Short mmCIF file of C-alpha atoms and ligand atoms in Angstrom, two decimals:
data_model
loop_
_atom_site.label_atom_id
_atom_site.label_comp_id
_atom_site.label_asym_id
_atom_site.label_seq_id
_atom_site.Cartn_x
_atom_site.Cartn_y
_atom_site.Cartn_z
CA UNK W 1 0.00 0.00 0.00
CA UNK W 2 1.22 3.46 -0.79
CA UNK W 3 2.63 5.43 2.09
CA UNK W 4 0.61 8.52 2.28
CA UNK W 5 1.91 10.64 4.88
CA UNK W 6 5.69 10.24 3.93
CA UNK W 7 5.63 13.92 2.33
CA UNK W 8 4.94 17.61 4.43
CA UNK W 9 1.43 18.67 4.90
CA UNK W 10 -0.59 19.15 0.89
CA UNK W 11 -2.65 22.10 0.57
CA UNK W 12 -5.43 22.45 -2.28
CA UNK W 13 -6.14 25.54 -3.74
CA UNK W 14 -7.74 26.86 -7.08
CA UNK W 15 -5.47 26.66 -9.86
CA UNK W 16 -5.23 31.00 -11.88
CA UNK W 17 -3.24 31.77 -15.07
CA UNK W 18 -0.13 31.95 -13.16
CA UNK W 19 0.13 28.64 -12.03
CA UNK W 20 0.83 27.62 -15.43
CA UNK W 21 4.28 27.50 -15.75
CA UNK W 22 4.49 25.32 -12.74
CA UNK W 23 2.05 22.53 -13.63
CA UNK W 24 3.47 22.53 -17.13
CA UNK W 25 6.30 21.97 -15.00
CA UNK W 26 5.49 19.07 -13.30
CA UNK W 27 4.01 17.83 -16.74
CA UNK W 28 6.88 16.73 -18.98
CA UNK W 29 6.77 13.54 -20.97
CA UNK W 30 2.54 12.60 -19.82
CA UNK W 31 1.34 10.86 -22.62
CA UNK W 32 4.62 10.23 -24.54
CA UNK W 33 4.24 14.11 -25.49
CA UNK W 34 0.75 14.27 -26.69
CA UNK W 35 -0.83 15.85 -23.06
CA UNK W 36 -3.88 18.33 -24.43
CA UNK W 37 -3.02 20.26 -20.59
CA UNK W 38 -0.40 22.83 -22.01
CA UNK W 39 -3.03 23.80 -24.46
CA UNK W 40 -5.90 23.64 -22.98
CA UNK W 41 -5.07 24.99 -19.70
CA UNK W 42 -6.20 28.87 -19.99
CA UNK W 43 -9.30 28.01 -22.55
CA UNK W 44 -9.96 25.55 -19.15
CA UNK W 45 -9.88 28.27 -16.83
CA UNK W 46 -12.98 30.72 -18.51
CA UNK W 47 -15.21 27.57 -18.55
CA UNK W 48 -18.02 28.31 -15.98
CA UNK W 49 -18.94 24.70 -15.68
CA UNK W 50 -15.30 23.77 -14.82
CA UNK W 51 -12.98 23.75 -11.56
CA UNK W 52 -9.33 23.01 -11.61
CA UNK W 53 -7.24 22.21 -8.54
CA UNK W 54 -3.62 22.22 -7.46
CA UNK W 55 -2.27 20.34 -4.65
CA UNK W 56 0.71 22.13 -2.96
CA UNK W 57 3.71 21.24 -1.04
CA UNK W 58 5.55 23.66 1.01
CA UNK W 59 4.22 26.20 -1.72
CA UNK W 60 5.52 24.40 -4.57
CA UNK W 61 2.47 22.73 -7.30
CA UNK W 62 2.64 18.99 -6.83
CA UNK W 63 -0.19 17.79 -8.11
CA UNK W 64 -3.06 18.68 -10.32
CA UNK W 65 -6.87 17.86 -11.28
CA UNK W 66 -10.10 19.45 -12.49
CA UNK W 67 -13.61 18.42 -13.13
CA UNK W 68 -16.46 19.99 -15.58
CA UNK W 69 -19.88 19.45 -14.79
CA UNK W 70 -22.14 17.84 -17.57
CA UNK W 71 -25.05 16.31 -17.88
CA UNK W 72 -27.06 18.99 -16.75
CA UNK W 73 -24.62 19.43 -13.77
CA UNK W 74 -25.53 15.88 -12.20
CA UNK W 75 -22.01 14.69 -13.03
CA UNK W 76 -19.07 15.47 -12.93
CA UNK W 77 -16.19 14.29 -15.39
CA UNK W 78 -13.03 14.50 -14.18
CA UNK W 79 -9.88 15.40 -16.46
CA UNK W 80 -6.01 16.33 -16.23
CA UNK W 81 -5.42 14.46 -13.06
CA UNK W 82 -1.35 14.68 -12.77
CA UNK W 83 1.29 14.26 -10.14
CA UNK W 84 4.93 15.65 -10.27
CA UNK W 85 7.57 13.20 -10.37
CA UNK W 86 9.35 13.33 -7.56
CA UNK W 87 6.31 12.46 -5.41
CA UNK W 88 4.69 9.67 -7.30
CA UNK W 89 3.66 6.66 -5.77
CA UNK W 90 3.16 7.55 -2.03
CA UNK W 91 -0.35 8.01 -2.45
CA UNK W 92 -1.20 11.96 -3.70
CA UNK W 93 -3.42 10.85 -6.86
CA UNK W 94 -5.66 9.35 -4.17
CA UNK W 95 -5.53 12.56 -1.45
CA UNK W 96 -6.21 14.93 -4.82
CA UNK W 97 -9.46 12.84 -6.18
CA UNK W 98 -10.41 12.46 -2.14
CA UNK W 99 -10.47 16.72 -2.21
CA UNK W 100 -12.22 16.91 -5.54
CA UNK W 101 -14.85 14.63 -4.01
CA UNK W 102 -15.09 16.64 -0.80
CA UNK W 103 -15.40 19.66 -2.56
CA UNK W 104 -18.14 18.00 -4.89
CA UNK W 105 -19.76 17.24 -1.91
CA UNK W 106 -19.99 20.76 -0.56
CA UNK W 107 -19.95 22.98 -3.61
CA UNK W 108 -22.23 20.79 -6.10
CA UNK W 109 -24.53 18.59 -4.08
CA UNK W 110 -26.69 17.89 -7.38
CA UNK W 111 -23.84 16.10 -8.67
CA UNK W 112 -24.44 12.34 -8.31
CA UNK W 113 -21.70 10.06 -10.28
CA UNK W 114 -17.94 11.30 -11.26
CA UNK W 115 -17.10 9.82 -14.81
CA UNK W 116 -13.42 9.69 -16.30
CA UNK W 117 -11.55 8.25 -19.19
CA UNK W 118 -8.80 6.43 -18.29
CA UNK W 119 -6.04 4.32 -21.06
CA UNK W 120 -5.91 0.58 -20.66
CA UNK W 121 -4.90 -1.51 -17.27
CA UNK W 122 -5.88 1.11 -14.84
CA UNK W 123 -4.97 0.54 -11.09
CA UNK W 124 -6.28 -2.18 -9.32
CA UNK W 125 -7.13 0.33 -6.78
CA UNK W 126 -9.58 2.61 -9.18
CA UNK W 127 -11.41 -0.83 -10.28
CA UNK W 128 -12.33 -1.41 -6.46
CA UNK W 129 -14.32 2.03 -6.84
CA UNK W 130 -14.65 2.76 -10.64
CA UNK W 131 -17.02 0.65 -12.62
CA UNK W 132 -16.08 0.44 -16.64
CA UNK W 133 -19.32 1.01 -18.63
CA UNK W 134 -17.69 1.33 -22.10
CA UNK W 135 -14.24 0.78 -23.86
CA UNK W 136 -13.21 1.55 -27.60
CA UNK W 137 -9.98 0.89 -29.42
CA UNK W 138 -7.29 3.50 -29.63
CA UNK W 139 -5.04 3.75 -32.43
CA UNK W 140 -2.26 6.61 -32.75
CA UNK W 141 -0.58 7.11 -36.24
CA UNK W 142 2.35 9.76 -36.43
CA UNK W 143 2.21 12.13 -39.82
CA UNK W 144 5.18 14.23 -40.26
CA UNK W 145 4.50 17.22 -42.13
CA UNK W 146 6.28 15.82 -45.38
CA UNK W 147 4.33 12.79 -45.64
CA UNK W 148 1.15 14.10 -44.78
CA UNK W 149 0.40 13.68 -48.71
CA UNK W 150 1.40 10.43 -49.29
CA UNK W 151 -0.48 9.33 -46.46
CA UNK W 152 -3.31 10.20 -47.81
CA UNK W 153 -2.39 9.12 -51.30
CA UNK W 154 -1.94 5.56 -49.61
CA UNK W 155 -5.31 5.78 -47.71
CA UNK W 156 -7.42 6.82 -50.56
CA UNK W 157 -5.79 3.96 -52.70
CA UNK W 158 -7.10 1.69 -50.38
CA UNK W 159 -10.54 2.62 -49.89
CA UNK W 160 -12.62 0.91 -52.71
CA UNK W 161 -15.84 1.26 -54.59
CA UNK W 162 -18.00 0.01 -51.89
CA UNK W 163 -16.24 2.06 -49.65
CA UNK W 164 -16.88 4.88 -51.81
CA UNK W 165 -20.31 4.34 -52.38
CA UNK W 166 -21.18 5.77 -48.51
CA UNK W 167 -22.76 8.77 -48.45
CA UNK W 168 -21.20 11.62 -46.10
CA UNK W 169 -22.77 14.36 -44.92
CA UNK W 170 -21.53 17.20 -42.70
CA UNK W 171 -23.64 18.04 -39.79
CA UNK W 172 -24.80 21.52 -39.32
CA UNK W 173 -25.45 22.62 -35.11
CA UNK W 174 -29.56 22.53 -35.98
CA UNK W 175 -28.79 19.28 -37.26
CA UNK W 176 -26.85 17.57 -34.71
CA UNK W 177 -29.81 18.95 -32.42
CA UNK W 178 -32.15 17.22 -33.84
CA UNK W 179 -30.40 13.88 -34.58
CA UNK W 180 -29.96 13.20 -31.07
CA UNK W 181 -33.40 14.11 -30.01
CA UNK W 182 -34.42 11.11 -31.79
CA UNK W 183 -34.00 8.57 -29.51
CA UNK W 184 -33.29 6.04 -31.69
CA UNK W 185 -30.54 7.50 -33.69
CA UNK W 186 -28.57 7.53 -30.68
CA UNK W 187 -29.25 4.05 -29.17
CA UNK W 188 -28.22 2.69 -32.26
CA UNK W 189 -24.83 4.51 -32.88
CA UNK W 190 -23.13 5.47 -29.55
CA UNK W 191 -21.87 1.84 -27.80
CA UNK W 192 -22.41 2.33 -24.09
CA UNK W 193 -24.81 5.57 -24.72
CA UNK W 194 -21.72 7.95 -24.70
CA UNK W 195 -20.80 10.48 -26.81
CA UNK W 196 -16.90 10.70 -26.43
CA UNK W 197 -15.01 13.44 -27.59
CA UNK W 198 -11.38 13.66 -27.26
CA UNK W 199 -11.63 11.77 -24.27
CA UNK W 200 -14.28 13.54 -23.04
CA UNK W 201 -17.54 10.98 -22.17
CA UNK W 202 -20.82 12.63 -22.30
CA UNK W 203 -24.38 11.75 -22.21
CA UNK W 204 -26.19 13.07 -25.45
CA UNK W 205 -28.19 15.25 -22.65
CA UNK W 206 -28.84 18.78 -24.67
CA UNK W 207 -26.40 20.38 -22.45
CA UNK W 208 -23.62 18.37 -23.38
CA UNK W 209 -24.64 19.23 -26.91
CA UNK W 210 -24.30 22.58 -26.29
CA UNK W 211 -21.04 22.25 -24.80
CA UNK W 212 -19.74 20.23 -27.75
CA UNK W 213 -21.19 22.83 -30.76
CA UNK W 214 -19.21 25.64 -28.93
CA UNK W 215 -15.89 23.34 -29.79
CA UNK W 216 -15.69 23.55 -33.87
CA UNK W 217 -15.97 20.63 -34.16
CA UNK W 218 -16.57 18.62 -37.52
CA UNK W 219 -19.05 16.37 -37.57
CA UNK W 220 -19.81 13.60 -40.28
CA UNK W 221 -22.66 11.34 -40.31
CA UNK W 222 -23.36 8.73 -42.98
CA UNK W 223 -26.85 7.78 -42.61
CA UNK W 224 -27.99 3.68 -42.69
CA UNK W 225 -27.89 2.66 -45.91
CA UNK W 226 -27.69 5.46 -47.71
CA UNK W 227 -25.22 4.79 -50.12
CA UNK W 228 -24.59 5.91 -54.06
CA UNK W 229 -24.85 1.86 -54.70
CA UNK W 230 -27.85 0.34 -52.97
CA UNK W 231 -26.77 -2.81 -54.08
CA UNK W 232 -23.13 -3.49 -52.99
CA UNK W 233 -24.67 -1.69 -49.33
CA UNK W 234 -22.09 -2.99 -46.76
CA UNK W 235 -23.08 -6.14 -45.40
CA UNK W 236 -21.49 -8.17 -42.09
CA UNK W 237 -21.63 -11.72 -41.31
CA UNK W 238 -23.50 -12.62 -37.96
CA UNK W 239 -22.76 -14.66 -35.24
CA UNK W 240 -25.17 -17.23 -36.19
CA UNK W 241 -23.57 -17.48 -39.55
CA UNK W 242 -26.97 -14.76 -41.37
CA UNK W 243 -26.15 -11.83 -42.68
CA UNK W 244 -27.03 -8.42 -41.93
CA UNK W 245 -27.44 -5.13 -43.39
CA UNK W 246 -25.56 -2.29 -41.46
CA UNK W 247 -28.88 -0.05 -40.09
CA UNK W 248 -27.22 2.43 -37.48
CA UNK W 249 -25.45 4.58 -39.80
CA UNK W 250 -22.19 6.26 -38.98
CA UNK W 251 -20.96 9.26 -36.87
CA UNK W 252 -17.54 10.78 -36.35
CA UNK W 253 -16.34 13.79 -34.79
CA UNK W 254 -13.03 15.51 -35.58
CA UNK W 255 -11.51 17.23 -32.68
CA UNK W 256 -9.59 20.37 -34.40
CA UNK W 257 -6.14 19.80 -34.63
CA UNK W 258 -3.87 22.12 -31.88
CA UNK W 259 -0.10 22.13 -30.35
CA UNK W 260 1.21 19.61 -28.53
CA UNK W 261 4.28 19.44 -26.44
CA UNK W 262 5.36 16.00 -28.29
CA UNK W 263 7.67 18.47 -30.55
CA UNK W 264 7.62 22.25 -32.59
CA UNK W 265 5.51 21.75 -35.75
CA UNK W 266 3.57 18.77 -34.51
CA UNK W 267 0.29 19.19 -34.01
CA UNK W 268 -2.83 16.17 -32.79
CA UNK W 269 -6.13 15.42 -33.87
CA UNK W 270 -8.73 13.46 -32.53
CA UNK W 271 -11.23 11.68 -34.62
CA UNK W 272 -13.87 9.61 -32.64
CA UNK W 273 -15.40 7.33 -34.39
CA UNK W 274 -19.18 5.73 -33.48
CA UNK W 275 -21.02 2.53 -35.27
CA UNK W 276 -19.18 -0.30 -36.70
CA UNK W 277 -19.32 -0.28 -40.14
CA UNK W 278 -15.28 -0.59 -41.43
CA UNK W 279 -16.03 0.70 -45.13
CA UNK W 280 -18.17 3.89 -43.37
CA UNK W 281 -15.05 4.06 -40.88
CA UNK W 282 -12.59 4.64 -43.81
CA UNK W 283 -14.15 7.03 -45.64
CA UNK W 284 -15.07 9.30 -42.21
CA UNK W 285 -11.49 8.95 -41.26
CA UNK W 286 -10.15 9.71 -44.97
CA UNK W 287 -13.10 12.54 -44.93
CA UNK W 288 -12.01 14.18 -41.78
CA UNK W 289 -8.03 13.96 -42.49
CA UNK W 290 -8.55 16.20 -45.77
CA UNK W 291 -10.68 18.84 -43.69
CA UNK W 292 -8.14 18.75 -40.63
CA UNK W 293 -4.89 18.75 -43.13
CA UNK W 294 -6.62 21.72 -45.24
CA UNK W 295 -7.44 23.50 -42.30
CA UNK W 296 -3.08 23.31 -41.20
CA UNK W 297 -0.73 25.77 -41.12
CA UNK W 298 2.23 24.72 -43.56
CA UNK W 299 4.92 22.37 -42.42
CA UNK W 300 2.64 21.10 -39.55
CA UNK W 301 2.58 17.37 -38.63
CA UNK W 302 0.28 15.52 -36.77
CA UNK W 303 -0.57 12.84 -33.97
CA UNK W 304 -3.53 11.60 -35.02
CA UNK W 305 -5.22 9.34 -32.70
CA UNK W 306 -8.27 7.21 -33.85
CA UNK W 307 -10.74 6.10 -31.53
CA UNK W 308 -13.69 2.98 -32.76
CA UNK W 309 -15.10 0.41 -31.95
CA UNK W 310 -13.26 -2.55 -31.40
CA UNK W 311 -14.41 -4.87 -33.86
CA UNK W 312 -12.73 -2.25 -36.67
CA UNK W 313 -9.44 -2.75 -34.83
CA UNK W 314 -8.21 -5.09 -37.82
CA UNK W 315 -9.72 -3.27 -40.59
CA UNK W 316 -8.37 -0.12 -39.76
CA UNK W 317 -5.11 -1.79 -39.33
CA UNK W 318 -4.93 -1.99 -42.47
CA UNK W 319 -6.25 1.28 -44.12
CA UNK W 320 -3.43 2.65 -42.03
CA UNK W 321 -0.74 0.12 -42.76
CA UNK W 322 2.70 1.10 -43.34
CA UNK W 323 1.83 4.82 -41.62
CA UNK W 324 3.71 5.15 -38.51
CA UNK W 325 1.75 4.04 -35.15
CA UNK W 326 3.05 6.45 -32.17
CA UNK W 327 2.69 4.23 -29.06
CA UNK W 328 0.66 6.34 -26.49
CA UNK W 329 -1.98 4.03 -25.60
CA UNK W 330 -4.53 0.94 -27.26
CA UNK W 331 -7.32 1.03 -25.55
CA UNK W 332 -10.12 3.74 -24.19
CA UNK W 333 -11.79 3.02 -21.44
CA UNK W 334 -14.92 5.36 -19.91
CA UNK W 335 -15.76 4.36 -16.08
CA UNK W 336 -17.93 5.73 -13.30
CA UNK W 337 -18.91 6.23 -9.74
CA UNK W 338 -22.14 6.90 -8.02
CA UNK W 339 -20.88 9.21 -4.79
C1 COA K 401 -1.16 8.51 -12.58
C2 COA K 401 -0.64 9.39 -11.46
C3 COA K 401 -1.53 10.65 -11.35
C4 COA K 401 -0.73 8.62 -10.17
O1 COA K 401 -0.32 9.45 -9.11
P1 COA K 401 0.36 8.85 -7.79
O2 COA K 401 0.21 9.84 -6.70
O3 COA K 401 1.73 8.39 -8.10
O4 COA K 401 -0.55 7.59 -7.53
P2 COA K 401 -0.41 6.60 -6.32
O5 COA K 401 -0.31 5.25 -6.90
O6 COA K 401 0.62 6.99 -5.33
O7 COA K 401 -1.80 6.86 -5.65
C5 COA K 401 -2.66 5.85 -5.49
C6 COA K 401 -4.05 6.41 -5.51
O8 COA K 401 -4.28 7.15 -6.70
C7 COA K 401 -5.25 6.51 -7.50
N1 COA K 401 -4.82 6.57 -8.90
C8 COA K 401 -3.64 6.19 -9.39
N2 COA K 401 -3.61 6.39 -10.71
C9 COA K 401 -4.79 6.91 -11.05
C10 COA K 401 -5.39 7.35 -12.26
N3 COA K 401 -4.75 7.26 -13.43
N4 COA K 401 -6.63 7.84 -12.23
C11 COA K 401 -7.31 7.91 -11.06
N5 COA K 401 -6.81 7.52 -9.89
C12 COA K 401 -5.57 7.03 -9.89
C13 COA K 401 -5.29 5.09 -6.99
O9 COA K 401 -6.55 4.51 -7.23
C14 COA K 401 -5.02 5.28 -5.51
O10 COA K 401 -6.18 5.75 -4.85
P3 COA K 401 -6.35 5.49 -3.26
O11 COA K 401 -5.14 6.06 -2.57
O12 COA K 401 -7.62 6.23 -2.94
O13 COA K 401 -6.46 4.00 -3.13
C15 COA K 401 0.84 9.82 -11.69
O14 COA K 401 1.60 8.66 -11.89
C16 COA K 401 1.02 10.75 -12.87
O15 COA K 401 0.95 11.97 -12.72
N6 COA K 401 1.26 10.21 -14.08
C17 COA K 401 1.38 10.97 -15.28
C18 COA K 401 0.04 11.54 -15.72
C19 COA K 401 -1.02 10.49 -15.91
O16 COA K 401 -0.78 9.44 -16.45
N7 COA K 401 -2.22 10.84 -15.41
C20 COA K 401 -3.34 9.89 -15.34
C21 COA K 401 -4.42 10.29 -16.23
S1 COA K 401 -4.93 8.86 -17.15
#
């Protein structure tokens, strides 16, 4: 068990503009170079539905965390959580979620469940209190700048007429509005009910909606069956050996891309993608590469991190063969608490 009083007395205290240098600080090297903290940390700051937090030692940042309320403020997703080196181990992730909790407790008594993302084999110790309701696979490629063509070029070779034949449409803010107020539409596409974007797991609750159209975001939907070829329409084989049309359509979302600390000139975009249709997955992921590569300044690489369902693990494997994979993590994993 980790020792937890082996360090001086931690304070907690809001986390202000200043502090920045500091927990960049105590940041260096958190997700192999591809931490969103360094630019997200001031946008952050002017949300009104979020808090941050720093833990202090003898006045010097230690440790960091923050939470945003969603779902019409009845939970609370927690995001950034971060220790510095030097005091890792002896127990100060624990004391920091323990004050968010309190201060949940106190300041936001509406709030009922905390929900977090987390990579693959989390502690033992968060699956005692954490339950996983929903995982996806993860799959990093690395784009320098100078290939960022050819990439493409090798993509687009290997997407093929029935791939092709999938209509894509980009979703206007009305439009995603009223897609997920149909019930169905939603049930259908999002596994586990959760809308995750850039490793942020929401409800389709309007509010979260709100939250995500203020984010310029792309959005792509390909709707069930709607394809320029009714006849070659994807099909999959079923477990009892029948086969099946693919009927929940196809939704991704393309996180724009933005600076990372990874290196100058390197910059990483998200693309979540939801249903499990692999030719649909292709073109959404060819579709929203173009849009984020047009939308780069010159001589800008990227991190691009895809996020699907696992059963297109394989196929997407090998759309993106022969790209460079950038080990950061496999697997996405959304969990939850009631508190
Ligand atoms: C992950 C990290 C925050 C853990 O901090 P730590 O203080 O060394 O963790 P310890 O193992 O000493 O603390 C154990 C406690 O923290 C919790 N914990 C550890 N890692 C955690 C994580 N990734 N998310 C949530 N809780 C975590 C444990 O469940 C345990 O809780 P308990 O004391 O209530 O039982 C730290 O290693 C770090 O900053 N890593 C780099 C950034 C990072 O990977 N952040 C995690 C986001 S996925």
């Amino acid at each position: 068990m980790a020792e937890k009083t082996s360090f001086p007395k931690v304070d907690f205290v809001p986390a202000t503009a200043e502090d920045y240098e500091e927990v960049m600080s105590i940041s260096g090297g958190i997700y192999n170079g591809v931490d969103y903290l360094p630019f997200r940390y001031h946008a952050w700051l002017k949300d009104p539905q979020r808090r941050m937090f720093l833990a202090k030692c003898e006045g010097k940042v230690v440790g960091f965390e923050s939470f945003i309320l969603v779902d019409d403020g009845t939970t609370a997703v927690v995001e950034g959580l971060r220790v510095a080196p030097w005091m890792r181990g002896r127990g100060l992730a624990g004391m920091i979620q323990k004050f968010c909790f309190n201060t949940l407790h106190s300041d936001h008594p509406e709030v009922k469940r905390v929900r977090l993302t987390r990579p693959e084999n989390p502690p033992a110790a968060m699956l005692t209190k954490y339950k996983v309701i929903n995982s996806k696979a993860v799959m990093p490629l690395l784009l320098p700048a100078d290939q960022l063509e050819a990439v493409l070029n090798l993509m687009e070779s290997r997407v093929n007429d029935l791939d092709r034949s999938k209509n894509l449409t980009i979703l206007g803010a009305e439009e995603i509005l009223r897609f997920f107020e149909e019930s169905k539409s939603r049930e259908e596409l999002l596994s586990g009910g959760f809308l995750v974007q850039g490793w942020l797991p929401l409800t389709t609750h309007k509010s979260n909606l709100n939250l995500l159209l203020r984010r310029q975001i792309v959005w792509i939907y390909s709707h069930p069956g709607d394809s320029n070829d009714s006849a070659s329409s994807s099909r999959v084989t079923t477990g009892c050996g029948g086969t099946q049309a693919y009927l929940q359509g196809f939704l991704s979302l393309g996180t724009p891309a933005y600076p990372i600390p990874l290196a100058e000139g390197v910059h990483r975009l998200d693309i979540d993608l939801f249903g499990n249709d692999p030719s649909c997955a292709k073109v959404h992921i060819l579709e929203q590469l173009k849009i984020a590569v047009q939308a780069l300044p010159a001589g800008i690489g990227i991190i691009c991190v895809l996020h699907a369902d696992e059963s297109l693990r394989t196929e997407l494997g090998q759309l993106c063969e022969g790209v460079t994979p950038f080990y950061y993590v496999v697997e996405q994993m959304i969990m939850e608490m009631e508190i």
